Amino acid sequence: MERDPHRRPTVLVIFGGHGDLTWRKLIPALFNLHLDKSLSQPFAVHAVDRVDTSTDLLREHLRDGVSQFSRRGPAADGDWGTFVAAVTYQKADFDDPAAYSELSEYLAQIDTQWNTKANRVFYLATPPSLFGVIARRLGEAGLSHEPECSHIVVEKPLGCDLESAQRLNRVLRDNFSEPQIFRIDHYLGKETVQNILAFRFANVLFEPIWNRRYVDHVTITVAEEVGVEHRGGYYDHAGALRDMVQNHLMQLLCLVTMEPPVSFEAEEIRNKKVDVLHAVRPIAHHDVHAFAARGQYAEGWAKGEHVCGYRQEEGVAPESTTETFAAVKLFVDNWRWQDVPFYLRTGKRLPRFVSEISIGFLAVPHQAFPVEAALDWQPARLIICIQPDQGIVLRFQAKQPGPQMYLRPVDMRFSYEDTFKIMSPDAYETLLWDAMRNDATLFMRADQVEAAWSLLTPILDVWASIPPSDFPNYASGTWGPEGAEVLIAQDGRTWLQPTAAHVAK
Ligand code: BG6
């Protein structure tokens, strides 16, 4: 057996191999790994789906996806030829045991051909309703029985509430052991998100002030300019809280607030993150109105074009009460963060595509400057820009040049693009590479998923039981409903409005 798991020959079996995720994300990511010579040798992709197609037709379809979505643009013939030769197709009904016998035979043949026991990664790029069925059938076919060389990758939505998440975790764990299960949150694959750990724990500079003694509040904004696009059918049953807050925003919260890990072992990082979720103050049902706000977009403007409201989107019920915007205030009850508010917001059809975390520091204890010196005075902020501009901005007060003492905020910038001059890999490149190397650091453990659901359950309950009377309540192209402003304004604070590209030169 190969000792270095990275070099271990790998077969990636993609259930839903003809689907959208495979086409837009997985194959472009794998192809880039191929170009970077990061795939094992040998390597194979076995696409399994219900669609009536052939290996040749699938290969053509996948090349079209690479042309449209790969960060490097269309594939050159030679490179594509060597990559796609390793892609095969199996038409299958996901609930049919015969399909799994055929899959077992294929995998056994690969082992014979490669003269080794290949690493098998089963990626479930299917609708979530099939996760349980596929995990069970893989288990029954004996394909999950070798923990060393068989792994399963699942992606959100991991349940739609605590109960369904627990059910899914049970099915997965009946057939695979926890270390074999890789739950993806693609935000964790983003370079800037991983850099939060490097920034915090590879520098002594900020850690001493990373606590309630110096931090006044933190805002986390994940704003999208797009609407629900072609996903109305799914989204109308999910909404912003389930689609974004339960996973991506909670992950960002964990990375900003977790305690320093003792090592970068997967379990250590995951333990530290789950500790945060256990420390988040539960929101009582009667407090939901004061701690959370929701919104739904009406018609308006995006990129200079008039766009329809959410209720007019394809696949959305005309009277839908699903939220396309959610804002939540949370507290992390521990020594480090007691009483520091964390304001999280996300929404679709906002003015800009931008994700950032702003650490707002406390005001100085004594203001020695004359009042007129500080007309534009603001406490210092550290802004972690996750996308689209990737970098970090430290905003602090400086003296404006001139005879008088006037203060104004200035920015010190670090830009990924300017510093490293290389294109960051897509999140899926990082995550696929890690899953194939059996490194679970960036993946969510069952207890983490469940802890995040249980925190949001009171909000989900209250929002479901009291339908909003004012939807739609924000115009497309604006920063969300008034309720989100009230949520933070009632504490005497404001959202940091992303203005221009913070880290761009
Ligand atoms: C997905 C959500 O998980 O993340 C989508 O389901 C959302 O609704 C997307 O658009 C945002 O991801 P990113 O990487 O574009 O910020």
Short mmCIF file of C-alpha atoms and ligand atoms in Angstrom, two decimals:
data_model
loop_
_atom_site.label_atom_id
_atom_site.label_comp_id
_atom_site.label_asym_id
_atom_site.label_seq_id
_atom_site.Cartn_x
_atom_site.Cartn_y
_atom_site.Cartn_z
CA MET A 1 0.00 0.00 0.00
CA GLU A 2 1.22 3.52 -0.84
CA ARG A 3 2.32 5.38 2.25
CA ASP A 4 1.77 8.89 1.01
CA PRO A 5 -1.99 9.20 0.52
CA HIS A 6 -1.47 12.06 -1.90
CA ARG A 7 0.31 9.77 -4.32
CA ARG A 8 -2.07 6.92 -3.80
CA PRO A 9 -3.88 6.00 -7.04
CA THR A 10 -7.41 7.30 -6.75
CA VAL A 11 -10.78 6.69 -8.37
CA LEU A 12 -13.29 9.47 -7.88
CA VAL A 13 -16.81 8.12 -8.32
CA ILE A 14 -19.22 11.01 -8.88
CA PHE A 15 -22.89 10.23 -8.29
CA GLY A 16 -24.68 12.90 -10.31
CA GLY A 17 -21.80 12.82 -12.76
CA HIS A 18 -23.93 14.42 -15.47
CA GLY A 19 -25.30 17.11 -13.17
CA ASP A 20 -24.78 20.80 -12.75
CA LEU A 21 -22.27 20.66 -9.86
CA THR A 22 -20.06 18.22 -11.76
CA TRP A 23 -20.26 20.32 -14.92
CA ARG A 24 -19.71 23.74 -13.37
CA LYS A 25 -17.42 22.99 -10.44
CA LEU A 26 -16.03 19.48 -10.03
CA ILE A 27 -14.65 18.79 -13.47
CA PRO A 28 -13.18 22.28 -13.95
CA ALA A 29 -11.53 21.87 -10.53
CA LEU A 30 -10.20 18.39 -11.35
CA PHE A 31 -8.95 19.58 -14.70
CA ASN A 32 -7.03 22.39 -13.00
CA LEU A 33 -5.55 19.88 -10.54
CA HIS A 34 -4.53 17.84 -13.56
CA LEU A 35 -2.84 20.88 -15.12
CA ASP A 36 -1.06 21.52 -11.81
CA LYS A 37 0.05 17.87 -11.75
CA SER A 38 -1.67 17.44 -8.40
CA LEU A 39 -3.73 14.36 -9.26
CA SER A 40 -2.48 10.94 -8.30
CA GLN A 41 -1.00 8.74 -10.97
CA PRO A 42 -2.95 6.85 -12.09
CA PHE A 43 -6.26 8.63 -11.54
CA ALA A 44 -9.80 8.02 -12.80
CA VAL A 45 -13.17 9.70 -12.67
CA HIS A 46 -16.18 7.41 -12.88
CA ALA A 47 -19.37 9.40 -13.45
CA VAL A 48 -22.60 7.69 -12.38
CA ASP A 49 -25.96 9.16 -13.32
CA ARG A 50 -29.48 8.37 -14.52
CA VAL A 51 -29.05 10.23 -17.79
CA ASP A 52 -29.07 8.28 -21.04
CA THR A 53 -25.71 9.23 -22.47
CA SER A 54 -22.38 7.70 -23.38
CA THR A 55 -18.85 8.22 -22.15
CA ASP A 56 -18.04 10.14 -25.36
CA LEU A 57 -21.04 12.45 -25.10
CA LEU A 58 -20.39 13.04 -21.42
CA ARG A 59 -16.77 13.95 -22.14
CA GLU A 60 -17.90 16.55 -24.70
CA HIS A 61 -20.41 17.98 -22.25
CA LEU A 62 -17.75 18.21 -19.54
CA ARG A 63 -15.35 20.01 -21.83
CA ASP A 64 -18.02 22.61 -22.45
CA GLY A 65 -18.25 23.11 -18.66
CA VAL A 66 -14.48 23.61 -18.45
CA SER A 67 -14.63 26.19 -21.26
CA GLN A 68 -17.29 28.14 -19.42
CA PHE A 69 -16.27 27.81 -15.80
CA SER A 70 -12.59 26.97 -15.41
CA ARG A 71 -10.51 29.82 -13.99
CA ARG A 72 -8.01 29.10 -16.75
CA GLY A 73 -10.57 29.23 -19.55
CA PRO A 74 -11.02 26.67 -22.34
CA ALA A 75 -8.89 23.55 -22.31
CA ALA A 76 -6.10 22.99 -24.83
CA ASP A 77 -6.64 19.80 -26.87
CA GLY A 78 -3.57 17.98 -25.58
CA ASP A 79 -4.19 18.68 -21.91
CA TRP A 80 -7.85 17.85 -22.20
CA GLY A 81 -7.10 14.63 -24.07
CA THR A 82 -4.83 13.28 -21.33
CA PHE A 83 -7.28 14.25 -18.61
CA VAL A 84 -10.51 13.04 -20.17
CA ALA A 85 -9.12 9.64 -21.11
CA ALA A 86 -9.54 8.85 -17.41
CA VAL A 87 -13.28 9.72 -17.38
CA THR A 88 -15.88 6.97 -17.81
CA TYR A 89 -19.66 6.90 -17.54
CA GLN A 90 -22.08 4.45 -15.94
CA LYS A 91 -25.82 4.87 -16.38
CA ALA A 92 -27.53 3.81 -13.17
CA ASP A 93 -30.61 4.05 -11.05
CA PHE A 94 -29.23 5.22 -7.69
CA ASP A 95 -31.51 2.89 -5.76
CA ASP A 96 -30.81 -0.24 -7.79
CA PRO A 97 -28.48 -2.80 -6.13
CA ALA A 98 -27.43 -3.97 -9.61
CA ALA A 99 -25.87 -0.55 -10.24
CA TYR A 100 -23.65 -1.04 -7.21
CA SER A 101 -22.63 -4.54 -8.32
CA GLU A 102 -21.58 -3.05 -11.64
CA LEU A 103 -19.69 -0.31 -9.78
CA SER A 104 -17.94 -2.92 -7.60
CA GLU A 105 -16.86 -4.80 -10.71
CA TYR A 106 -15.53 -1.63 -12.27
CA LEU A 107 -13.55 -0.81 -9.12
CA ALA A 108 -12.18 -4.33 -8.87
CA GLN A 109 -11.06 -4.14 -12.51
CA ILE A 110 -9.31 -0.85 -11.81
CA ASP A 111 -7.45 -2.46 -8.89
CA THR A 112 -6.35 -5.30 -11.14
CA GLN A 113 -5.36 -2.95 -13.93
CA TRP A 114 -3.40 -0.68 -11.59
CA ASN A 115 -2.07 -3.59 -9.61
CA THR A 116 -2.88 -1.89 -6.31
CA LYS A 117 -5.79 -1.18 -3.99
CA ALA A 118 -6.99 2.19 -5.24
CA ASN A 119 -8.25 4.93 -2.99
CA ARG A 120 -12.01 5.26 -3.62
CA VAL A 121 -13.76 8.57 -3.14
CA PHE A 122 -17.54 8.56 -3.57
CA TYR A 123 -18.75 12.11 -4.25
CA LEU A 124 -22.49 12.66 -3.88
CA ALA A 125 -23.25 15.45 -6.34
CA THR A 126 -26.94 14.56 -6.36
CA PRO A 127 -30.07 16.08 -4.88
CA PRO A 128 -29.90 15.66 -1.08
CA SER A 129 -32.90 13.34 -1.07
CA LEU A 130 -30.56 10.70 -2.56
CA PHE A 131 -27.72 10.99 -0.03
CA GLY A 132 -29.19 8.38 2.32
CA VAL A 133 -30.10 5.95 -0.45
CA ILE A 134 -26.65 6.05 -2.03
CA ALA A 135 -24.81 5.75 1.30
CA ARG A 136 -26.95 2.73 2.18
CA ARG A 137 -26.50 1.02 -1.18
CA LEU A 138 -22.73 1.60 -1.03
CA GLY A 139 -22.72 0.02 2.41
CA GLU A 140 -24.80 -2.97 1.29
CA ALA A 141 -22.46 -3.51 -1.67
CA GLY A 142 -19.51 -3.63 0.73
CA LEU A 143 -18.00 -0.52 -0.82
CA SER A 144 -17.72 1.34 2.47
CA HIS A 145 -16.11 -1.46 4.42
CA GLU A 146 -12.49 -0.51 4.01
CA PRO A 147 -12.09 2.74 5.98
CA GLU A 148 -8.51 3.19 4.80
CA CYS A 149 -9.41 3.45 1.16
CA SER A 150 -13.05 4.40 0.87
CA HIS A 151 -14.47 7.84 1.57
CA ILE A 152 -17.73 9.59 0.96
CA VAL A 153 -18.13 13.29 0.19
CA VAL A 154 -21.44 15.07 0.74
CA GLU A 155 -22.34 18.65 0.29
CA LYS A 156 -24.97 20.97 1.68
CA PRO A 157 -27.85 21.05 2.22
CA LEU A 158 -27.03 18.66 5.04
CA GLY A 159 -30.58 18.46 6.29
CA CYS A 160 -33.08 21.28 6.47
CA ASP A 161 -33.29 21.41 10.27
CA LEU A 162 -31.74 19.70 13.26
CA GLU A 163 -33.86 16.58 13.03
CA SER A 164 -33.24 15.94 9.34
CA ALA A 165 -29.51 16.63 9.79
CA GLN A 166 -29.39 14.07 12.59
CA ARG A 167 -31.24 11.59 10.39
CA LEU A 168 -28.77 12.10 7.57
CA ASN A 169 -25.80 11.77 9.90
CA ARG A 170 -27.24 8.52 11.22
CA VAL A 171 -27.59 7.03 7.75
CA LEU A 172 -24.10 8.12 6.80
CA ARG A 173 -22.63 6.70 9.99
CA ASP A 174 -24.54 3.43 9.68
CA ASN A 175 -22.54 2.82 6.55
CA PHE A 176 -19.32 4.81 6.90
CA SER A 177 -17.32 5.71 9.97
CA GLU A 178 -16.98 9.41 10.82
CA PRO A 179 -13.37 9.68 9.54
CA GLN A 180 -14.57 8.37 6.18
CA ILE A 181 -17.17 11.14 5.81
CA PHE A 182 -16.22 14.46 4.23
CA ARG A 183 -18.92 17.14 4.54
CA ILE A 184 -18.18 20.05 2.26
CA ASP A 185 -18.76 23.69 2.96
CA HIS A 186 -17.13 25.26 -0.06
CA TYR A 187 -16.39 28.48 1.87
CA LEU A 188 -13.73 26.57 3.79
CA GLY A 189 -11.89 25.95 0.53
CA LYS A 190 -11.56 29.64 -0.24
CA GLU A 191 -8.01 30.94 0.13
CA THR A 192 -9.02 33.99 2.13
CA VAL A 193 -11.09 31.90 4.51
CA GLN A 194 -8.15 29.60 5.18
CA ASN A 195 -5.96 32.64 5.57
CA ILE A 196 -7.98 33.67 8.63
CA LEU A 197 -6.17 30.88 10.48
CA ALA A 198 -2.77 31.91 9.14
CA PHE A 199 -3.42 35.55 9.97
CA ARG A 200 -4.56 34.81 13.48
CA PHE A 201 -2.21 32.03 14.48
CA ALA A 202 0.96 32.66 12.49
CA ASN A 203 1.35 36.23 13.77
CA VAL A 204 1.76 37.30 17.34
CA LEU A 205 0.56 40.79 16.51
CA PHE A 206 -3.19 40.51 16.61
CA GLU A 207 -3.87 37.66 18.98
CA PRO A 208 -3.36 39.77 22.15
CA ILE A 209 -6.12 42.16 21.06
CA TRP A 210 -8.41 39.51 19.59
CA ASN A 211 -10.83 39.53 22.48
CA ARG A 212 -13.48 41.43 24.40
CA ARG A 213 -10.97 43.84 25.93
CA TYR A 214 -10.23 45.39 22.51
CA VAL A 215 -12.98 44.29 20.15
CA ASP A 216 -16.26 46.19 20.25
CA HIS A 217 -18.17 44.12 17.71
CA VAL A 218 -17.75 42.05 14.57
CA THR A 219 -19.81 42.13 11.37
CA ILE A 220 -19.84 39.38 8.78
CA THR A 221 -21.40 40.26 5.43
CA VAL A 222 -21.86 37.83 2.58
CA ALA A 223 -23.64 39.79 -0.12
CA GLU A 224 -24.65 38.54 -3.53
CA GLU A 225 -25.68 40.63 -6.48
CA VAL A 226 -27.42 37.73 -8.21
CA GLY A 227 -30.95 36.59 -7.48
CA VAL A 228 -31.90 32.92 -7.18
CA GLU A 229 -30.95 32.35 -10.83
CA HIS A 230 -32.18 28.93 -12.02
CA ARG A 231 -32.46 27.49 -8.49
CA GLY A 232 -35.87 28.84 -7.47
CA GLY A 233 -37.28 25.35 -6.94
CA TYR A 234 -34.65 24.48 -4.34
CA TYR A 235 -34.27 27.92 -2.82
CA ASP A 236 -37.96 28.47 -2.17
CA HIS A 237 -37.85 25.57 0.31
CA ALA A 238 -34.60 26.74 1.86
CA GLY A 239 -34.22 30.50 2.23
CA ALA A 240 -31.17 32.53 3.23
CA LEU A 241 -30.91 31.25 6.80
CA ARG A 242 -30.64 27.61 5.72
CA ASP A 243 -28.82 28.24 2.47
CA MET A 244 -26.09 30.54 3.77
CA VAL A 245 -26.15 31.29 7.51
CA GLN A 246 -26.30 27.74 8.87
CA ASN A 247 -23.17 26.80 6.99
CA HIS A 248 -21.01 29.48 5.33
CA LEU A 249 -21.55 32.32 7.81
CA MET A 250 -21.32 30.05 10.85
CA GLN A 251 -18.04 28.68 9.52
CA LEU A 252 -16.68 32.19 9.19
CA LEU A 253 -17.82 32.95 12.71
CA CYS A 254 -16.01 29.86 13.99
CA LEU A 255 -12.74 30.78 12.29
CA VAL A 256 -12.81 34.31 13.65
CA THR A 257 -13.64 33.31 17.19
CA MET A 258 -12.03 29.90 17.80
CA GLU A 259 -9.24 29.43 20.32
CA PRO A 260 -5.70 28.81 19.03
CA PRO A 261 -5.31 25.16 18.05
CA VAL A 262 -2.54 23.12 19.60
CA SER A 263 -1.76 21.63 16.19
CA PHE A 264 -3.14 21.68 12.69
CA GLU A 265 -4.50 18.16 13.00
CA ALA A 266 -8.00 17.91 11.55
CA GLU A 267 -9.60 16.83 14.82
CA GLU A 268 -7.92 19.61 16.78
CA ILE A 269 -9.17 22.32 14.41
CA ARG A 270 -12.62 20.78 14.32
CA ASN A 271 -12.77 20.52 18.11
CA LYS A 272 -11.87 24.17 18.48
CA LYS A 273 -14.56 25.16 15.98
CA VAL A 274 -17.25 23.11 17.61
CA ASP A 275 -16.33 24.66 20.97
CA VAL A 276 -17.37 28.02 19.54
CA LEU A 277 -20.74 26.73 18.41
CA HIS A 278 -21.33 25.27 21.85
CA ALA A 279 -20.52 28.66 23.35
CA VAL A 280 -22.92 30.63 21.16
CA ARG A 281 -25.76 31.93 23.31
CA PRO A 282 -29.00 30.23 22.28
CA ILE A 283 -31.70 32.61 21.07
CA ALA A 284 -34.96 32.13 22.93
CA HIS A 285 -38.13 32.03 20.84
CA HIS A 286 -39.39 35.26 22.39
CA ASP A 287 -36.10 37.01 21.49
CA VAL A 288 -36.04 36.09 17.82
CA HIS A 289 -37.52 39.44 16.72
CA ALA A 290 -34.71 41.30 18.53
CA PHE A 291 -31.90 39.02 17.34
CA ALA A 292 -32.83 38.26 13.73
CA ALA A 293 -34.24 40.05 10.70
CA ARG A 294 -35.44 38.71 7.38
CA GLY A 295 -36.18 40.12 3.98
CA GLN A 296 -37.25 39.26 0.47
CA TYR A 297 -36.26 41.17 -2.64
CA ALA A 298 -38.71 43.08 -4.75
CA GLU A 299 -38.04 44.19 -8.31
CA GLY A 300 -35.30 46.73 -8.75
CA TRP A 301 -31.96 47.17 -10.45
CA ALA A 302 -28.86 45.02 -10.83
CA LYS A 303 -25.87 45.94 -12.99
CA GLY A 304 -27.89 48.71 -14.63
CA GLU A 305 -30.72 46.39 -15.64
CA HIS A 306 -34.21 46.17 -14.32
CA VAL A 307 -34.74 42.82 -12.58
CA CYS A 308 -37.85 41.05 -11.31
CA GLY A 309 -38.79 40.44 -7.69
CA TYR A 310 -38.19 37.10 -5.97
CA ARG A 311 -41.84 36.08 -6.27
CA GLN A 312 -41.65 36.45 -10.04
CA GLU A 313 -38.60 34.17 -10.34
CA GLU A 314 -38.99 30.79 -12.06
CA GLY A 315 -39.80 27.99 -9.61
CA VAL A 316 -40.86 30.37 -6.83
CA ALA A 317 -44.40 30.43 -5.42
CA PRO A 318 -46.17 33.73 -6.29
CA GLU A 319 -47.01 34.31 -2.61
CA SER A 320 -43.74 32.92 -1.28
CA THR A 321 -42.70 33.92 2.22
CA THR A 322 -39.16 32.56 1.84
CA GLU A 323 -36.47 34.98 2.95
CA THR A 324 -33.74 35.98 0.50
CA PHE A 325 -32.00 38.05 3.17
CA ALA A 326 -31.20 37.15 6.77
CA ALA A 327 -29.40 39.01 9.52
CA VAL A 328 -28.63 37.59 12.95
CA LYS A 329 -27.00 38.92 16.09
CA LEU A 330 -25.08 36.36 18.12
CA PHE A 331 -23.00 36.30 21.29
CA VAL A 332 -20.24 33.82 22.05
CA ASP A 333 -20.38 33.22 25.78
CA ASN A 334 -16.82 32.51 26.78
CA TRP A 335 -13.91 34.37 28.40
CA ARG A 336 -12.64 35.72 25.13
CA TRP A 337 -15.89 37.01 23.64
CA GLN A 338 -18.41 37.56 26.42
CA ASP A 339 -20.83 40.35 25.43
CA VAL A 340 -19.15 41.17 22.11
CA PRO A 341 -21.95 41.17 19.52
CA PHE A 342 -21.43 39.38 16.21
CA TYR A 343 -23.71 40.66 13.46
CA LEU A 344 -24.10 38.33 10.49
CA ARG A 345 -25.98 39.21 7.31
CA THR A 346 -26.41 37.70 3.88
CA GLY A 347 -28.74 38.33 1.01
CA LYS A 348 -29.38 38.05 -2.66
CA ARG A 349 -29.89 40.98 -5.04
CA LEU A 350 -27.81 43.31 -2.90
CA PRO A 351 -25.85 46.12 -4.58
CA ARG A 352 -22.54 44.28 -4.75
CA PHE A 353 -21.03 40.83 -4.73
CA VAL A 354 -18.85 41.09 -1.65
CA SER A 355 -17.98 39.00 1.40
CA GLU A 356 -16.11 40.50 4.28
CA ILE A 357 -15.58 40.30 7.97
CA SER A 358 -15.04 43.50 9.89
CA ILE A 359 -13.53 43.49 13.36
CA GLY A 360 -14.53 46.79 14.94
CA PHE A 361 -12.16 47.74 17.76
CA LEU A 362 -13.13 49.76 20.80
CA ALA A 363 -12.76 53.52 20.91
CA VAL A 364 -9.68 54.87 22.65
CA PRO A 365 -10.33 55.26 26.39
CA HIS A 366 -9.52 58.95 26.35
CA GLN A 367 -9.85 61.32 23.41
CA ALA A 368 -7.02 63.83 23.88
CA PHE A 369 -7.42 65.62 20.56
CA PRO A 370 -9.56 68.74 20.21
CA VAL A 371 -13.09 68.01 19.04
CA GLU A 372 -12.55 69.57 15.60
CA ALA A 373 -9.54 67.30 15.06
CA ALA A 374 -11.68 64.26 14.95
CA LEU A 375 -14.51 65.18 12.60
CA ASP A 376 -14.22 61.92 10.69
CA TRP A 377 -12.99 59.96 13.66
CA GLN A 378 -13.67 56.22 13.71
CA PRO A 379 -12.34 53.47 15.96
CA ALA A 380 -9.89 51.16 14.21
CA ARG A 381 -11.18 48.30 12.11
CA LEU A 382 -9.66 45.26 10.59
CA ILE A 383 -11.45 44.11 7.46
CA ILE A 384 -10.91 40.63 6.11
CA CYS A 385 -11.97 40.75 2.46
CA ILE A 386 -12.97 37.31 1.32
CA GLN A 387 -14.28 38.04 -2.17
CA PRO A 388 -14.16 39.27 -4.84
CA ASP A 389 -11.08 41.30 -3.84
CA GLN A 390 -9.05 39.09 -1.57
CA GLY A 391 -7.02 40.63 1.17
CA ILE A 392 -6.93 42.40 4.50
CA VAL A 393 -7.37 46.06 5.31
CA LEU A 394 -6.36 47.69 8.57
CA ARG A 395 -8.19 50.99 8.99
CA PHE A 396 -6.82 53.40 11.58
CA GLN A 397 -6.60 57.11 12.34
CA ALA A 398 -3.87 59.26 10.85
CA LYS A 399 -3.06 62.92 10.89
CA GLN A 400 -4.11 64.67 7.74
CA PRO A 401 -1.18 66.68 6.28
CA GLY A 402 -1.37 70.38 7.07
CA PRO A 403 -0.77 72.85 9.85
CA GLN A 404 -3.70 71.71 11.93
CA MET A 405 -4.27 68.45 13.74
CA TYR A 406 -7.04 66.86 11.71
CA LEU A 407 -7.55 63.13 11.97
CA ARG A 408 -9.04 60.87 9.38
CA PRO A 409 -9.17 57.13 8.80
CA VAL A 410 -6.63 55.62 6.42
CA ASP A 411 -6.23 52.10 5.12
CA MET A 412 -3.24 49.79 5.16
CA ARG A 413 -3.84 47.11 2.57
CA PHE A 414 -2.70 43.63 1.80
CA SER A 415 -3.92 42.28 -1.52
CA TYR A 416 -3.52 38.65 -2.48
CA GLU A 417 -3.37 39.47 -6.12
CA ASP A 418 -0.68 42.11 -5.83
CA THR A 419 1.40 40.14 -3.36
CA PHE A 420 1.35 36.67 -4.77
CA LYS A 421 0.74 37.43 -8.44
CA ILE A 422 -0.79 34.04 -8.97
CA MET A 423 -4.37 33.05 -9.50
CA SER A 424 -5.89 31.50 -6.38
CA PRO A 425 -7.22 27.99 -6.84
CA ASP A 426 -10.98 27.60 -6.81
CA ALA A 427 -12.39 26.32 -3.49
CA TYR A 428 -13.30 22.99 -5.08
CA GLU A 429 -9.72 22.40 -6.18
CA THR A 430 -8.58 22.68 -2.58
CA LEU A 431 -11.41 20.59 -1.20
CA LEU A 432 -11.20 17.81 -3.78
CA TRP A 433 -7.47 17.63 -3.31
CA ASP A 434 -7.88 17.39 0.46
CA ALA A 435 -10.64 14.78 0.26
CA MET A 436 -8.51 12.65 -2.04
CA ARG A 437 -5.58 12.98 0.39
CA ASN A 438 -7.86 12.05 3.26
CA ASP A 439 -7.29 15.36 5.06
CA ALA A 440 -10.50 16.36 6.86
CA THR A 441 -9.31 19.67 8.33
CA LEU A 442 -11.49 21.78 6.06
CA PHE A 443 -14.56 19.57 6.30
CA MET A 444 -17.42 19.64 8.76
CA ARG A 445 -17.89 17.01 11.38
CA ALA A 446 -21.36 15.73 12.28
CA ASP A 447 -21.45 17.47 15.65
CA GLN A 448 -20.58 20.79 14.06
CA VAL A 449 -23.40 20.57 11.54
CA GLU A 450 -25.85 19.63 14.26
CA ALA A 451 -24.68 22.37 16.62
CA ALA A 452 -25.17 24.98 13.89
CA TRP A 453 -28.67 23.69 13.18
CA SER A 454 -29.67 23.71 16.81
CA LEU A 455 -28.62 27.36 17.14
CA LEU A 456 -30.79 28.40 14.24
CA THR A 457 -33.78 26.24 15.11
CA PRO A 458 -35.60 28.88 17.23
CA ILE A 459 -35.33 31.38 14.37
CA LEU A 460 -36.56 28.83 11.85
CA ASP A 461 -39.46 27.93 14.16
CA VAL A 462 -40.54 31.49 14.78
CA TRP A 463 -40.21 32.54 11.15
CA ALA A 464 -42.22 29.52 10.05
CA SER A 465 -44.98 30.17 12.57
CA ILE A 466 -45.29 33.92 11.95
CA PRO A 467 -45.43 34.60 8.21
CA PRO A 468 -43.92 37.96 7.28
CA SER A 469 -46.57 40.56 6.54
CA ASP A 470 -44.28 42.93 4.67
CA PHE A 471 -42.63 40.75 2.00
CA PRO A 472 -41.16 41.78 -0.37
CA ASN A 473 -39.46 44.35 1.82
CA TYR A 474 -36.33 45.47 0.01
CA ALA A 475 -35.80 46.54 -3.55
CA SER A 476 -33.26 44.64 -5.63
CA GLY A 477 -30.03 46.58 -5.63
CA THR A 478 -30.34 47.85 -2.04
CA TRP A 479 -28.69 46.66 1.18
CA GLY A 480 -31.65 44.67 2.48
CA PRO A 481 -34.64 45.39 4.69
CA GLU A 482 -34.93 48.09 7.30
CA GLY A 483 -35.11 45.41 9.98
CA ALA A 484 -31.44 44.61 9.37
CA GLU A 485 -30.51 48.23 9.97
CA VAL A 486 -32.61 48.30 13.12
CA LEU A 487 -30.96 45.11 14.37
CA ILE A 488 -27.59 46.83 14.56
CA ALA A 489 -28.72 50.45 15.01
CA GLN A 490 -30.54 49.58 18.24
CA ASP A 491 -27.08 48.84 19.66
CA GLY A 492 -25.72 52.17 18.41
CA ARG A 493 -23.70 50.59 15.59
CA THR A 494 -23.87 50.36 11.81
CA TRP A 495 -22.99 47.79 9.19
CA LEU A 496 -19.74 48.51 7.46
CA GLN A 497 -21.01 49.41 4.00
CA PRO A 498 -18.58 47.93 1.48
CA THR A 499 -17.86 50.95 -0.67
CA ALA A 500 -15.29 50.43 -3.36
CA ALA A 501 -12.90 47.56 -3.77
CA HIS A 502 -11.17 47.74 -0.39
CA VAL A 503 -8.03 45.98 -1.36
CA ALA A 504 -7.77 47.05 -4.97
CA LYS A 505 -4.94 49.50 -5.56
C1 BG6 B 1 -24.16 28.30 -2.08
C2 BG6 B 1 -25.57 28.77 -1.96
O1 BG6 B 1 -23.84 27.42 -1.03
O2 BG6 B 1 -23.29 29.43 -2.02
C3 BG6 B 1 -25.90 29.76 -3.06
O3 BG6 B 1 -26.44 27.65 -2.07
C4 BG6 B 1 -24.90 30.89 -3.06
O4 BG6 B 1 -27.22 30.26 -2.91
C5 BG6 B 1 -23.48 30.35 -3.06
O5 BG6 B 1 -25.13 31.66 -4.23
C6 BG6 B 1 -22.49 31.47 -2.87
O6 BG6 B 1 -21.21 30.97 -3.04
P1 BG6 B 1 -20.02 31.92 -3.47
O7 BG6 B 1 -18.82 31.04 -3.47
O8 BG6 B 1 -20.39 32.44 -4.84
O9 BG6 B 1 -19.95 33.04 -2.49
#
